[in-house]
Amino acid sequence: MNDTTPPRAARRKAATHTIHDVAALAGVSSITVSRYFNSPEKVSAAVRERLREIVERIGYVPSQVAGGLASGRGRVVCAVMQNIASATFADLVKGMTDELQASGLQLLLANAQYSQALEENAIRTFVGWHPRALILTRDDHSPAAEAMLAALDIPVVEAWGYVEERPFHQVGFPHAQTGAELARHFLEQGATRVRFVLPQISEDFRASQRAQGYADAMRAAGLAADVQRADVDDDFEAGARTIAALAGCAREDRPQAIIFANDNMAAGAILHAPDCGLQLPRDCALAGFGDAPISVRLKPALTTLRPARYEIGQMAARTVLRMLAATADGQADTEPMLCRERLPCELIVRDSSRLWLG
Amino acid sequence: MNDTTPPRAARRKAATHTIHDVAALAGVSSITVSRYFNSPEKVSAAVRERLREIVERIGYVPSQVAGGLASGRGRVVCAVMQNIASATFADLVKGMTDELQASGLQLLLANAQYSQALEENAIRTFVGWHPRALILTRDDHSPAAEAMLAALDIPVVEAWGYVEERPFHQVGFPHAQTGAELARHFLEQGATRVRFVLPQISEDFRASQRAQGYADAMRAAGLAADVQRADVDDDFEAGARTIAALAGCAREDRPQAIIFANDNMAAGAILHAPDCGLQLPRDCALAGFGDAPISVRLKPALTTLRPARYEIGQMAARTVLRMLAATADGQADTEPMLCRERLPCELIVRDSSRLWLG
DNA sequence: TTGTAGGCGTTATCAC
DNA sequence: GTGATAACGCCTACAA
């Protein structure tokens, strides 16, 4: 009477089919079923057909969770966005998912709202998922985050911006340079007084980077930089107020051109200008950033910068895939080559930026 | 000489710390570490402090993958969007992530681009992740998808729309009714000729539902429904063309009011009207859908419907949490109560819809 | 409060 | 081409 412990209560009745169910039905071992999914060519055609039928019939789907644990390589890529609800990041996300999906990789998203602390939290959470790669959308992380990234040993892509010296893959464009480009666009037309207007709550450090680029370009031309910050939260309202304030200024004191940190502010200005008795671009030239769909429809049509949002997301994903393929090819010892993909942010010149020098 | 098989090669050197590493360092068993994370109150304060220090020092993060497998309840909620890059779905996603994150649940996203087939694929993929719940954004699924949903045995929420008879939780608003509401808004002003304009590629069946609601309301008033479909892809351009076509019509033949399927089309119409010699709303009243940020700034300001996008996402997530809490409370036998959350889609009346009856 | 034993569903390794 | 066996890292059940 071997009084071994009574059979423990079954932990859980598998509410779902397992690889073993399929194996039993097909009269093969479970490893064969595993092979059927991961390298079908190693399974005989006969067995393959039998399995296909059974899998279809009972609706078996392999567990990503169990597979990820067993193989040590889950099918997950994590990305930390700065503002999930913005058009910019929505396009990035679409580019990434479109590209990753084809490779059977699942994108896990987090939202950091332009906060380093939230980004750090998100990264910490993601570490628990053992992602194959990480996509970030800023280049200045908290020290703790940098430490985690250094310890991670997976591809890390910094997308949206582009910085030469970073130790991670870069996919995007240099924001400061685009700010400078807009400044030069006006300087070349002979402007001497150009203003840059930031949103009130500019958590978006990219906008500040563009402002910085503008300021440098102005100083390089021997002119004063004039960066202002909006005093209302709503971007459209901020633009409207900016233009309204102009109406109260003598022409000699007004900026000849204004660069808004985004198209919404510029649109607010353009739509409100007639109410202030101002005619654009005669009374003030304008430019924005982002190429919102409406910008080309405004009167005057808005000069702006068009970042390749979707393409940046797509390329970030491709970079991930390339790095994964590389490490899979046993290039373990190869030096960890860094991808630097510089994507376009095109200057779209329209009527709003034509300078009228009085 | 017990020639048992030579010790198999270790499968993989754990590149990452495990619960056992922490346990060894702390001089406790691994289950204690597990408890430290899952129910800290069951661990003595002394041990707790020791573990806290060690976890912090080595940067240990529990594996969601292993935990999910072992417990049978992963921390994943899956959602299938119809167009990740649109403002509508971006807001939904933000509402969901904001709410889920607090509960430590991770949102997995897929994009179905208004396609039943892609939605089915996404659901199939998600099944492999053993999600705790599923959030969908349409109510007409493929038969195969319906079958999977029926077999899933997890909470399923259909968000964005709202349909009484569905067997899944509903969070949203009835689209047809909002279409009818806009129609009545014009009918009550005495309009007899009201048109509804759909986008060219109206994969968005919601827009069609709103058109249907409009058509029913018109017929109920004894009037003819006049649903047109745009002939260009770009919504702004479609709106512009719609209004341009009006200019060539005799006043008696023109609709007195136009309902556009979205604010972008309406904005295109408003921005282009002056070029056609039309004055709005005198020559034609207008309404849109979605309450885009720009709509209130247009001249005339656009009458539109304001769906509670963020709130719908948030409420969908809350519904998930409520259902999970309920099943956790051992209410296994309780009948599977269905949540029906009807969220507002408010009519925002502005100048564009004021009817001028000639 | 803490520990032991065993298993979650899959894949890596080795043997035939 | 196929299979037996032992992990993967954690958690549930039960015992102390």
XYZ file of C-alpha atoms (C1' of nucleotides) in Angstrom:
748
model
C 0.000 0.000 0.000
C 2.212 2.700 -1.271
C 0.562 5.651 0.386
C 1.782 8.259 -2.018
C 0.048 11.557 -1.794
C -3.452 11.419 -3.166
C -3.586 12.679 -6.716
C -3.628 16.409 -6.328
C -6.646 18.121 -7.635
C -6.114 18.833 -11.268
C -4.938 22.394 -11.401
C -7.245 23.515 -14.039
C -9.268 21.923 -16.706
C -7.792 23.105 -19.914
C -10.612 25.228 -21.259
C -8.746 25.294 -24.496
C -7.218 22.698 -26.751
C -3.534 21.942 -26.441
C -0.936 20.554 -28.717
C -1.464 17.225 -26.998
C -5.115 17.086 -27.942
C -4.169 17.549 -31.539
C -1.402 14.961 -31.260
C -3.719 12.413 -29.710
C -6.347 12.893 -32.382
C -3.754 12.500 -35.098
C -2.029 9.581 -33.451
C 1.346 11.295 -33.402
C 3.443 12.775 -30.633
C 3.049 16.362 -29.621
C 6.467 17.346 -30.888
C 5.312 16.454 -34.353
C 2.462 18.876 -34.018
C 4.919 21.473 -32.844
C 6.992 20.835 -35.934
C 3.926 21.079 -38.105
C 3.599 24.675 -37.015
C 7.232 25.717 -36.810
C 8.867 23.827 -39.647
C 6.222 22.004 -41.676
C 8.802 20.740 -44.140
C 10.093 18.393 -41.470
C 6.755 16.638 -41.287
C 5.645 14.107 -43.862
C 2.981 15.228 -46.247
C 0.545 12.611 -45.005
C 0.817 13.648 -41.376
C 0.737 17.257 -42.409
C -2.574 16.849 -44.157
C -4.047 14.937 -41.232
C -2.952 17.638 -38.834
C -4.256 20.394 -41.044
C -7.672 18.860 -40.986
C -7.732 18.304 -37.243
C -6.405 21.754 -36.408
C -9.042 23.292 -38.614
C -11.809 21.140 -37.207
C -11.220 21.745 -33.524
C -9.963 25.288 -34.043
C -6.667 24.769 -32.295
C -4.385 27.785 -32.031
C -0.881 27.374 -30.558
C -0.314 29.208 -27.322
C 1.996 32.155 -27.804
C 2.517 32.227 -24.085
C 3.711 28.663 -23.721
C 5.716 28.865 -26.910
C 7.372 32.055 -25.840
C 8.351 30.593 -22.521
C 9.676 27.359 -23.941
C 11.621 28.877 -26.774
C 12.807 31.871 -24.858
C 11.886 34.015 -27.814
C 8.402 35.410 -27.660
C 6.826 37.027 -30.676
C 6.562 40.472 -29.161
C 7.900 43.869 -30.053
C 7.222 46.722 -27.655
C 6.881 50.376 -28.488
C 6.549 53.402 -26.244
C 4.657 56.284 -27.833
C 4.536 59.822 -26.475
C 0.909 60.538 -27.313
C -1.124 57.670 -28.600
C -4.037 59.869 -29.577
C -2.116 62.214 -31.846
C -2.097 61.870 -35.599
C 1.676 61.664 -35.570
C 1.874 58.649 -33.370
C -1.170 57.024 -34.878
C 0.596 57.010 -38.224
C 3.762 55.673 -36.663
C 1.804 52.884 -35.044
C 0.113 51.987 -38.276
C 3.444 51.825 -40.064
C 4.827 49.556 -37.397
C 1.878 47.196 -37.123
C 1.541 46.870 -40.884
C 5.146 45.797 -41.108
C 5.369 43.594 -38.034
C 2.160 41.732 -38.597
C 3.542 40.094 -41.715
C 6.264 38.542 -39.580
C 3.880 37.270 -36.965
C 5.173 39.707 -34.410
C 2.783 41.348 -32.014
C 3.191 45.002 -31.127
C 2.713 45.986 -27.517
C 2.025 49.673 -27.052
C 2.450 52.046 -24.190
C 1.824 55.735 -23.872
C 4.273 58.017 -22.117
C 2.631 61.396 -22.717
C 6.017 63.030 -23.294
C 7.094 62.095 -19.787
C 10.414 60.470 -19.012
C 9.047 58.927 -15.870
C 6.135 57.308 -17.685
C 8.494 56.080 -20.356
C 10.624 54.471 -17.691
C 7.579 52.741 -16.241
C 6.562 51.508 -19.636
C 10.000 50.092 -20.335
C 10.020 48.339 -16.995
C 6.633 46.804 -17.706
C 7.774 45.719 -21.129
C 10.861 44.004 -19.770
C 8.512 41.506 -18.155
C 7.224 40.545 -21.581
C 10.663 39.584 -22.858
C 10.212 41.500 -26.078
C 12.346 40.750 -29.093
C 12.935 44.436 -29.633
C 12.004 47.836 -28.284
C 10.943 50.902 -30.216
C 11.154 54.241 -28.464
C 10.138 57.680 -29.661
C 12.543 59.922 -27.858
C 16.254 59.944 -27.305
C 16.542 61.396 -23.822
C 15.636 58.732 -21.306
C 15.829 58.713 -17.559
C 19.061 57.271 -16.148
C 17.187 54.228 -14.880
C 15.695 53.703 -18.318
C 19.103 53.980 -19.951
C 20.401 51.395 -17.535
C 17.586 49.001 -18.401
C 18.172 49.525 -22.094
C 21.855 48.825 -21.694
C 21.095 45.599 -19.849
C 18.437 44.438 -22.265
C 20.505 42.932 -25.037
C 17.802 43.299 -27.673
C 17.568 45.720 -30.570
C 16.460 49.169 -29.470
C 15.217 51.612 -32.073
C 14.755 55.292 -31.440
C 12.234 56.445 -34.003
C 10.876 59.865 -35.036
C 13.921 61.915 -34.185
C 17.421 61.345 -35.497
C 20.577 61.915 -33.473
C 24.009 60.917 -34.694
C 25.708 60.015 -31.451
C 23.124 57.758 -29.899
C 24.081 54.145 -29.200
C 20.744 52.876 -30.546
C 19.304 52.523 -34.007
C 17.929 55.783 -35.340
C 14.973 56.096 -37.696
C 13.655 59.568 -38.314
C 14.825 63.046 -39.051
C 16.763 65.708 -37.126
C 14.139 68.062 -35.728
C 16.472 70.946 -35.052
C 17.474 70.974 -38.691
C 13.907 71.250 -39.883
C 13.409 74.237 -37.589
C 16.466 75.798 -39.132
C 15.165 75.013 -42.595
C 11.988 76.960 -41.984
C 13.978 79.860 -40.578
C 16.191 79.924 -43.658
C 13.135 79.769 -45.881
C 12.175 83.162 -44.513
C 15.691 84.527 -44.210
C 16.317 83.818 -47.870
C 13.312 85.921 -48.706
C 14.928 88.769 -46.838
C 13.098 88.549 -43.557
C 14.787 90.040 -40.526
C 12.088 89.567 -37.927
C 10.919 85.963 -37.690
C 9.101 84.574 -34.698
C 8.724 80.978 -33.498
C 5.638 80.150 -31.450
C 5.533 77.104 -29.176
C 2.389 75.593 -27.690
C 1.652 76.515 -24.116
C 2.201 73.124 -22.609
C 5.060 72.089 -24.758
C 5.708 68.719 -23.272
C 6.617 67.896 -26.817
C 10.358 68.363 -26.632
C 10.515 67.895 -30.403
C 8.854 71.241 -30.864
C 11.486 72.743 -28.606
C 14.198 71.099 -30.680
C 12.757 72.692 -33.785
C 12.637 76.032 -31.977
C 16.271 75.579 -31.080
C 17.186 74.923 -34.679
C 15.300 78.029 -35.689
C 17.070 80.098 -33.040
C 20.488 78.886 -34.120
C 19.741 79.708 -37.732
C 18.612 83.186 -36.796
C 21.708 83.889 -34.783
C 23.886 82.471 -37.524
C 22.360 85.130 -39.741
C 23.153 87.789 -37.196
C 19.511 88.221 -36.243
C 17.669 87.973 -32.984
C 15.748 84.819 -32.167
C 12.201 85.437 -31.002
C 10.687 82.334 -29.439
C 7.335 82.831 -27.805
C 5.160 80.422 -25.932
C 1.402 80.377 -26.339
C -0.700 81.375 -23.365
C -3.612 79.022 -23.949
C -3.835 75.289 -24.083
C -5.872 74.932 -27.267
C -3.572 75.116 -30.269
C -6.115 76.699 -32.607
C -6.960 79.334 -30.040
C -3.288 79.945 -29.417
C -2.746 80.590 -33.104
C -5.754 82.865 -33.236
C -4.497 84.908 -30.306
C -1.049 85.148 -31.755
C -2.392 86.658 -34.936
C -4.790 88.901 -33.051
C -1.927 90.329 -31.019
C -0.225 91.254 -34.259
C -3.078 93.491 -35.292
C -2.369 95.740 -32.342
C 1.280 96.247 -33.290
C 2.818 98.791 -35.546
C 3.957 97.191 -38.725
C 7.609 97.945 -38.005
C 7.405 96.097 -34.724
C 5.659 93.021 -36.017
C 7.480 89.923 -37.107
C 7.435 89.597 -40.867
C 6.951 85.889 -40.515
C 5.808 83.441 -37.867
C 6.754 79.798 -37.600
C 4.215 77.866 -35.618
C 5.253 74.693 -33.858
C 2.425 72.808 -35.537
C -0.183 73.169 -38.242
C -3.064 73.467 -35.825
C -1.725 76.688 -34.404
C -1.070 78.014 -37.872
C -4.574 77.046 -38.968
C -6.012 78.897 -35.992
C -4.081 81.958 -37.092
C -5.162 81.753 -40.710
C -8.812 81.208 -39.898
C -8.852 84.081 -37.440
C -6.828 86.594 -39.447
C -9.795 88.026 -41.404
C -11.542 88.843 -38.134
C -8.535 90.944 -37.138
C -8.454 92.847 -40.382
C -5.241 91.147 -41.346
C -4.583 89.790 -44.781
C -2.177 86.892 -45.031
C 0.515 86.529 -46.112
C 0.691 90.227 -46.920
C 0.582 91.321 -43.315
C 2.528 88.361 -42.004
C 3.932 85.220 -43.567
C 3.256 81.919 -41.851
C 4.543 78.390 -41.657
C 3.612 75.324 -39.622
C 4.740 71.793 -39.047
C 3.151 68.433 -39.740
C 1.252 68.931 -42.979
C -2.184 68.308 -41.558
C -4.747 67.344 -44.207
C -6.465 70.685 -43.878
C -3.337 72.766 -44.368
C -3.428 72.687 -48.142
C -7.073 73.806 -48.067
C -6.602 76.889 -45.973
C -6.627 80.330 -47.554
C -3.809 81.010 -47.888
C -2.618 77.435 -48.129
C -0.143 76.710 -45.366
C 3.565 76.230 -45.894
C 4.648 73.394 -43.668
C 6.973 70.474 -43.114
C 5.818 67.003 -44.035
C 7.431 64.306 -41.930
C 7.228 60.789 -43.329
C 5.272 59.504 -40.384
C 3.989 56.219 -41.696
C 7.330 55.472 -43.342
C 9.178 56.111 -40.119
C 6.996 53.596 -38.322
C 7.446 51.155 -41.136
C 11.198 51.613 -41.259
C 11.485 51.292 -37.500
C 9.768 47.923 -37.774
C 11.957 46.913 -40.692
C 15.016 47.810 -38.714
C 13.803 45.561 -35.949
C 13.221 42.735 -38.385
C 16.627 43.191 -39.945
C 18.362 43.077 -36.600
C 16.430 40.000 -35.554
C 17.306 38.275 -38.786
C 20.940 39.178 -38.275
C 21.170 37.744 -34.791
C 19.273 34.660 -35.908
C 21.930 34.073 -38.532
C 24.404 33.351 -35.842
C 26.164 36.627 -36.241
C 26.346 36.696 -32.500
C 29.925 37.859 -32.476
C 29.623 40.424 -35.185
C 29.892 43.896 -33.846
C 26.430 45.195 -33.100
C 26.080 47.370 -36.218
C 23.826 50.357 -35.804
C 21.174 51.317 -38.315
C 20.828 55.001 -39.086
C 17.865 55.625 -41.311
C 17.290 59.234 -42.099
C 13.820 59.730 -43.465
C 12.545 62.788 -45.240
C 10.782 65.724 -43.662
C 9.957 67.719 -46.723
C 9.412 71.454 -46.844
C 6.089 72.071 -48.560
C 6.037 75.645 -49.771
C 2.602 77.155 -50.242
C 1.154 80.632 -50.320
C 1.199 81.365 -46.614
C 4.950 81.859 -46.488
C 5.369 84.387 -49.293
C 7.006 87.362 -47.714
C 5.795 90.910 -48.400
C 8.514 93.249 -47.363
C 7.123 96.687 -46.792
C 28.850 2.950 -13.126
C 25.346 4.053 -13.630
C 25.635 5.166 -17.192
C 22.634 7.406 -17.204
C 22.440 9.789 -20.091
C 25.053 12.476 -19.873
C 23.554 15.650 -18.477
C 21.931 17.261 -21.433
C 23.379 20.524 -22.472
C 21.745 23.298 -20.547
C 19.070 24.648 -22.818
C 19.963 28.206 -22.487
C 21.769 30.377 -20.054
C 19.154 32.590 -18.563
C 20.186 35.958 -19.910
C 17.838 37.428 -17.398
C 17.304 37.065 -13.692
C 14.654 34.685 -12.450
C 12.637 34.406 -9.344
C 15.136 31.805 -8.177
C 18.033 34.200 -8.364
C 16.174 36.594 -6.152
C 15.188 33.818 -3.777
C 18.763 32.568 -3.487
C 20.103 36.026 -2.778
C 17.492 36.571 -0.112
C 17.864 33.135 1.401
C 14.199 32.280 0.980
C 12.356 29.935 -1.334
C 11.172 31.112 -4.691
C 7.514 30.869 -3.768
C 8.119 33.554 -1.186
C 9.394 35.836 -3.892
C 6.339 34.992 -5.933
C 4.178 35.966 -2.990
C 6.119 39.170 -2.525
C 4.880 40.244 -5.925
C 1.379 38.816 -5.931
C 0.259 39.217 -2.349
C 2.900 41.094 -0.378
C 0.785 41.062 2.751
C 1.469 37.366 3.091
C 5.188 37.998 3.446
C 6.734 39.194 6.673
C 7.882 42.779 6.734
C 11.487 41.775 7.243
C 11.608 39.485 4.233
C 9.669 42.001 2.250
C 12.251 44.681 2.853
C 15.096 42.351 1.998
C 13.414 41.361 -1.238
C 12.637 44.928 -2.137
C 16.281 45.808 -1.866
C 17.470 42.847 -3.916
C 14.861 43.258 -6.614
C 15.792 46.878 -6.943
C 19.501 46.183 -7.004
C 19.564 43.488 -9.662
C 16.641 44.978 -11.570
C 14.537 41.860 -11.508
C 11.196 42.008 -13.286
C 8.820 39.033 -13.110
C 8.196 37.316 -16.416
C 4.694 37.972 -17.664
C 5.083 35.052 -20.002
C 5.946 32.480 -17.371
C 3.422 33.919 -14.961
C 0.680 33.889 -17.529
C 1.371 30.315 -18.426
C 1.554 29.081 -14.875
C -1.495 30.891 -13.595
C -3.549 30.368 -16.699
C -4.519 34.009 -16.561
C -2.248 36.271 -18.517
C -2.456 40.013 -18.130
C -3.574 40.710 -21.664
C -6.584 42.355 -23.184
C -6.872 42.383 -26.963
C -8.596 44.955 -29.110
C -9.302 44.996 -32.822
C -9.530 48.493 -34.275
C -10.851 49.329 -37.722
C -8.389 52.083 -38.549
C -5.577 52.599 -36.116
C -4.453 55.829 -37.726
C -7.754 57.658 -37.465
C -8.508 60.152 -34.747
C -11.549 58.160 -33.715
C -9.690 54.993 -32.982
C -6.694 56.794 -31.545
C -8.969 58.301 -28.918
C -10.587 54.946 -28.242
C -7.183 53.378 -27.776
C -6.092 56.106 -25.421
C -9.203 55.657 -23.325
C -8.617 51.933 -23.130
C -4.920 52.039 -22.327
C -5.359 54.735 -19.708
C -7.876 52.583 -17.944
C -6.248 49.190 -18.337
C -2.768 50.275 -17.400
C -3.861 51.015 -13.867
C -4.855 47.383 -13.503
C -1.602 46.080 -14.884
C -3.279 44.791 -18.002
C -1.525 45.068 -21.309
C -3.473 46.022 -24.406
C -2.707 44.156 -27.603
C -3.865 45.990 -30.704
C -4.708 44.891 -34.188
C -5.939 46.808 -37.179
C -8.711 45.451 -39.373
C -9.164 48.362 -41.788
C -12.918 47.919 -41.786
C -12.526 44.399 -43.149
C -14.317 41.388 -41.721
C -11.637 39.052 -43.003
C -8.836 41.000 -41.347
C -10.837 41.139 -38.153
C -11.181 37.382 -38.235
C -7.423 37.008 -38.682
C -6.782 39.335 -35.803
C -9.108 37.429 -33.509
C -7.468 34.159 -34.462
C -4.055 35.590 -33.687
C -5.285 36.933 -30.404
C -6.667 33.583 -29.330
C -3.085 32.368 -29.154
C -2.350 35.006 -26.530
C -5.041 33.733 -24.187
C -6.394 37.202 -23.550
C -8.530 37.941 -20.531
C -10.981 39.841 -22.676
C -11.565 41.006 -26.199
C -12.676 44.437 -27.383
C -14.090 44.712 -30.876
C -15.242 47.759 -32.786
C -17.920 46.377 -35.014
C -20.898 44.157 -34.512
C -21.021 42.248 -37.780
C -18.362 39.585 -37.725
C -17.600 36.790 -40.138
C -19.236 33.463 -39.259
C -15.867 31.993 -38.342
C -15.182 34.934 -36.071
C -18.558 34.544 -34.402
C -17.773 30.895 -33.821
C -14.461 31.736 -32.203
C -16.086 34.351 -30.026
C -18.707 31.891 -28.910
C -16.040 29.366 -27.977
C -13.820 31.840 -26.187
C -15.452 32.055 -22.807
C -14.010 35.458 -21.987
C -15.716 38.838 -21.864
C -16.238 40.297 -25.318
C -17.042 43.981 -25.656
C -18.334 45.573 -28.808
C -17.406 49.221 -28.552
C -18.222 52.312 -30.629
C -21.574 51.212 -31.934
C -24.526 50.141 -29.832
C -26.958 47.399 -30.808
C -29.625 46.059 -28.491
C -29.819 42.460 -29.575
C -26.161 41.527 -29.598
C -24.999 38.760 -27.255
C -21.908 40.757 -26.248
C -21.355 43.777 -24.063
C -22.149 47.017 -25.831
C -20.405 50.330 -25.219
C -21.176 53.146 -27.602
C -24.060 54.816 -29.322
C -26.536 53.822 -32.034
C -25.184 55.308 -35.229
C -28.396 55.130 -37.187
C -30.106 57.238 -34.567
C -27.540 59.982 -34.805
C -28.059 60.098 -38.549
C -31.756 60.468 -37.921
C -31.085 63.183 -35.374
C -29.248 65.296 -37.906
C -32.035 64.770 -40.425
C -34.631 65.895 -37.922
C -32.517 68.894 -37.023
C -33.067 70.106 -40.572
C -36.620 68.840 -40.929
C -37.665 70.768 -37.859
C -36.377 73.911 -39.492
C -38.690 73.208 -42.382
C -36.280 71.686 -44.834
C -37.710 69.440 -47.500
C -34.593 68.696 -49.533
C -31.795 67.298 -47.404
C -28.882 65.374 -48.826
C -26.518 62.907 -47.152
C -23.037 62.567 -48.628
C -20.936 59.474 -48.013
C -17.199 59.214 -48.635
C -16.178 57.493 -51.825
C -14.606 54.456 -50.289
C -16.987 54.024 -47.451
C -15.519 50.942 -45.921
C -16.688 52.577 -42.757
C -20.015 50.861 -42.371
C -20.811 53.216 -39.490
C -21.183 56.058 -41.936
C -23.591 53.918 -43.890
C -25.546 53.232 -40.750
C -25.863 56.937 -40.143
C -26.970 57.404 -43.725
C -29.574 54.737 -43.170
C -30.864 56.523 -40.098
C -31.075 59.741 -42.066
C -32.953 58.014 -44.892
C -35.474 56.485 -42.516
C -36.110 59.834 -40.872
C -36.655 61.482 -44.227
C -39.123 58.878 -45.335
C -40.896 59.025 -42.021
C -41.455 62.701 -42.790
C -42.817 61.823 -46.185
C -39.773 63.175 -47.960
C -37.327 61.650 -50.376
C -33.971 60.421 -49.128
C -31.044 61.659 -51.172
C -27.879 59.740 -50.368
C -24.915 60.483 -52.563
C -21.472 59.022 -52.610
C -18.395 61.150 -53.189
C -16.427 60.563 -56.364
C -12.957 61.229 -54.965
C -10.967 59.577 -52.261
C -9.824 62.664 -50.368
C -12.551 63.764 -47.983
C -11.763 67.476 -48.150
C -11.758 67.387 -51.917
C -14.998 65.439 -51.904
C -16.625 68.123 -49.805
C -15.261 70.840 -52.033
C -16.646 69.166 -55.128
C -19.981 68.603 -53.528
C -20.360 72.279 -52.808
C -19.006 73.264 -56.218
C -21.638 71.122 -57.905
C -24.299 73.040 -56.022
C -23.258 76.311 -57.586
C -24.296 75.024 -60.960
C -27.798 74.117 -59.848
C -30.863 76.240 -59.818
C -31.775 77.140 -56.291
C -35.044 75.196 -56.435
C -33.193 72.054 -57.371
C -30.502 72.277 -54.750
C -30.751 70.597 -51.407
C -31.425 73.090 -48.676
C -29.111 71.236 -46.384
C -26.329 68.696 -46.680
C -25.262 66.202 -44.064
C -21.701 65.081 -44.578
C -20.581 61.741 -43.255
C -17.675 63.385 -41.462
C -16.317 66.775 -40.517
C -13.486 66.650 -43.001
C -15.873 66.576 -45.925
C -17.882 69.371 -44.404
C -14.739 71.409 -43.815
C -13.738 70.932 -47.425
C -17.127 72.290 -48.437
C -16.974 75.283 -46.137
C -13.447 76.241 -47.132
C -14.261 75.970 -50.806
C -17.676 77.657 -50.801
C -16.377 81.225 -51.205
C -14.544 80.177 -54.365
C -17.862 79.050 -55.809
C -19.625 82.255 -54.988
C -21.699 80.499 -52.392
C -22.395 81.924 -48.990
C -23.030 79.454 -46.236
C -25.339 78.713 -44.639
C -27.519 81.073 -46.664
C -27.123 79.101 -49.846
C -26.994 75.734 -48.184
C -26.976 74.558 -44.592
C -24.377 72.017 -43.544
C -23.672 69.475 -40.862
C -20.907 66.955 -40.264
C -19.947 64.212 -37.879
C -17.128 63.807 -35.401
C -16.541 67.299 -34.031
C -13.019 67.710 -35.333
C -11.032 70.369 -33.479
C -11.157 72.647 -36.493
C -14.922 72.491 -36.891
C -15.690 75.164 -34.344
C -13.172 77.491 -36.027
C -14.603 77.315 -39.510
C -16.665 80.161 -40.925
C -19.445 79.345 -40.540
C -18.727 77.129 -37.551
C -19.782 73.597 -38.303
C -22.776 71.882 -36.749
C -21.752 68.355 -35.952
C -22.135 65.338 -33.717
C -19.676 64.830 -30.918
C -19.185 61.173 -30.029
C -17.602 60.528 -26.648
C -14.632 58.739 -28.162
C -12.249 58.706 -25.271
C -15.037 57.846 -22.862
C -16.149 54.945 -25.001
C -12.657 53.503 -24.901
C -12.480 54.084 -21.207
C -15.862 52.532 -20.577
C -15.049 49.547 -22.732
C -12.008 48.942 -20.565
C -14.033 49.455 -17.413
C -16.564 46.958 -18.612
C -13.772 44.474 -19.111
C -12.463 45.119 -15.620
C -15.912 44.776 -14.115
C -16.497 41.468 -15.823
C -13.113 40.159 -14.771
C -13.761 41.193 -11.206
C -17.130 39.471 -11.311
C -15.787 36.148 -12.524
C -12.931 36.386 -10.030
C -15.504 36.685 -7.261
C -16.571 33.158 -7.958
C -19.759 34.192 -9.619
C -19.025 31.489 -12.089
C -22.587 30.239 -12.073
C -24.258 33.569 -12.188
C -25.873 34.193 -15.483
C -23.443 35.988 -17.713
C -24.975 39.459 -17.303
C -24.480 41.739 -20.258
C -23.352 45.336 -19.919
C -25.070 47.876 -22.122
C -23.444 51.234 -21.797
C -24.936 53.866 -23.996
C -22.592 56.813 -24.274
C -23.495 60.232 -25.583
C -23.096 61.450 -29.113
C -24.116 65.025 -28.678
C -25.537 67.270 -31.374
C -23.456 70.435 -31.438
C -25.473 73.111 -33.196
C -23.446 75.898 -34.745
C -23.981 78.422 -37.488
C -23.502 76.148 -40.465
C -26.859 74.431 -40.032
C -29.108 77.468 -39.830
C -31.581 77.033 -42.629
C -32.489 79.915 -44.958
C -35.678 79.001 -46.670
C -36.031 81.024 -49.820
C 4.350 32.928 7.543
C 6.993 29.684 4.835
C 8.109 25.626 2.063
C 7.585 21.258 -1.144
C 5.909 19.071 -5.162
C 4.096 19.269 -9.484
C 2.344 21.156 -13.564
C 0.964 25.187 -17.075
C 1.695 24.214 -22.979
C 5.378 24.491 -25.608
C 10.132 23.742 -27.573
C 15.383 22.142 -27.377
C 18.127 18.248 -27.207
C 19.306 13.931 -28.160
C 18.119 9.119 -29.863
C 16.218 6.129 -33.214
C 10.812 11.739 -40.322
C 9.539 10.779 -35.559
C 9.636 10.417 -30.577
C 11.064 10.487 -25.386
C 12.603 13.554 -22.077
C 13.676 17.623 -19.840
C 13.480 22.093 -19.447
C 11.385 27.383 -19.797
C 9.973 30.629 -15.129
C 6.352 30.863 -12.549
C 2.084 29.625 -9.754
C -1.549 26.451 -7.500
C -2.373 23.115 -4.130
C -1.269 21.296 -0.080
C 1.551 20.665 4.108
C 3.999 22.323 7.994
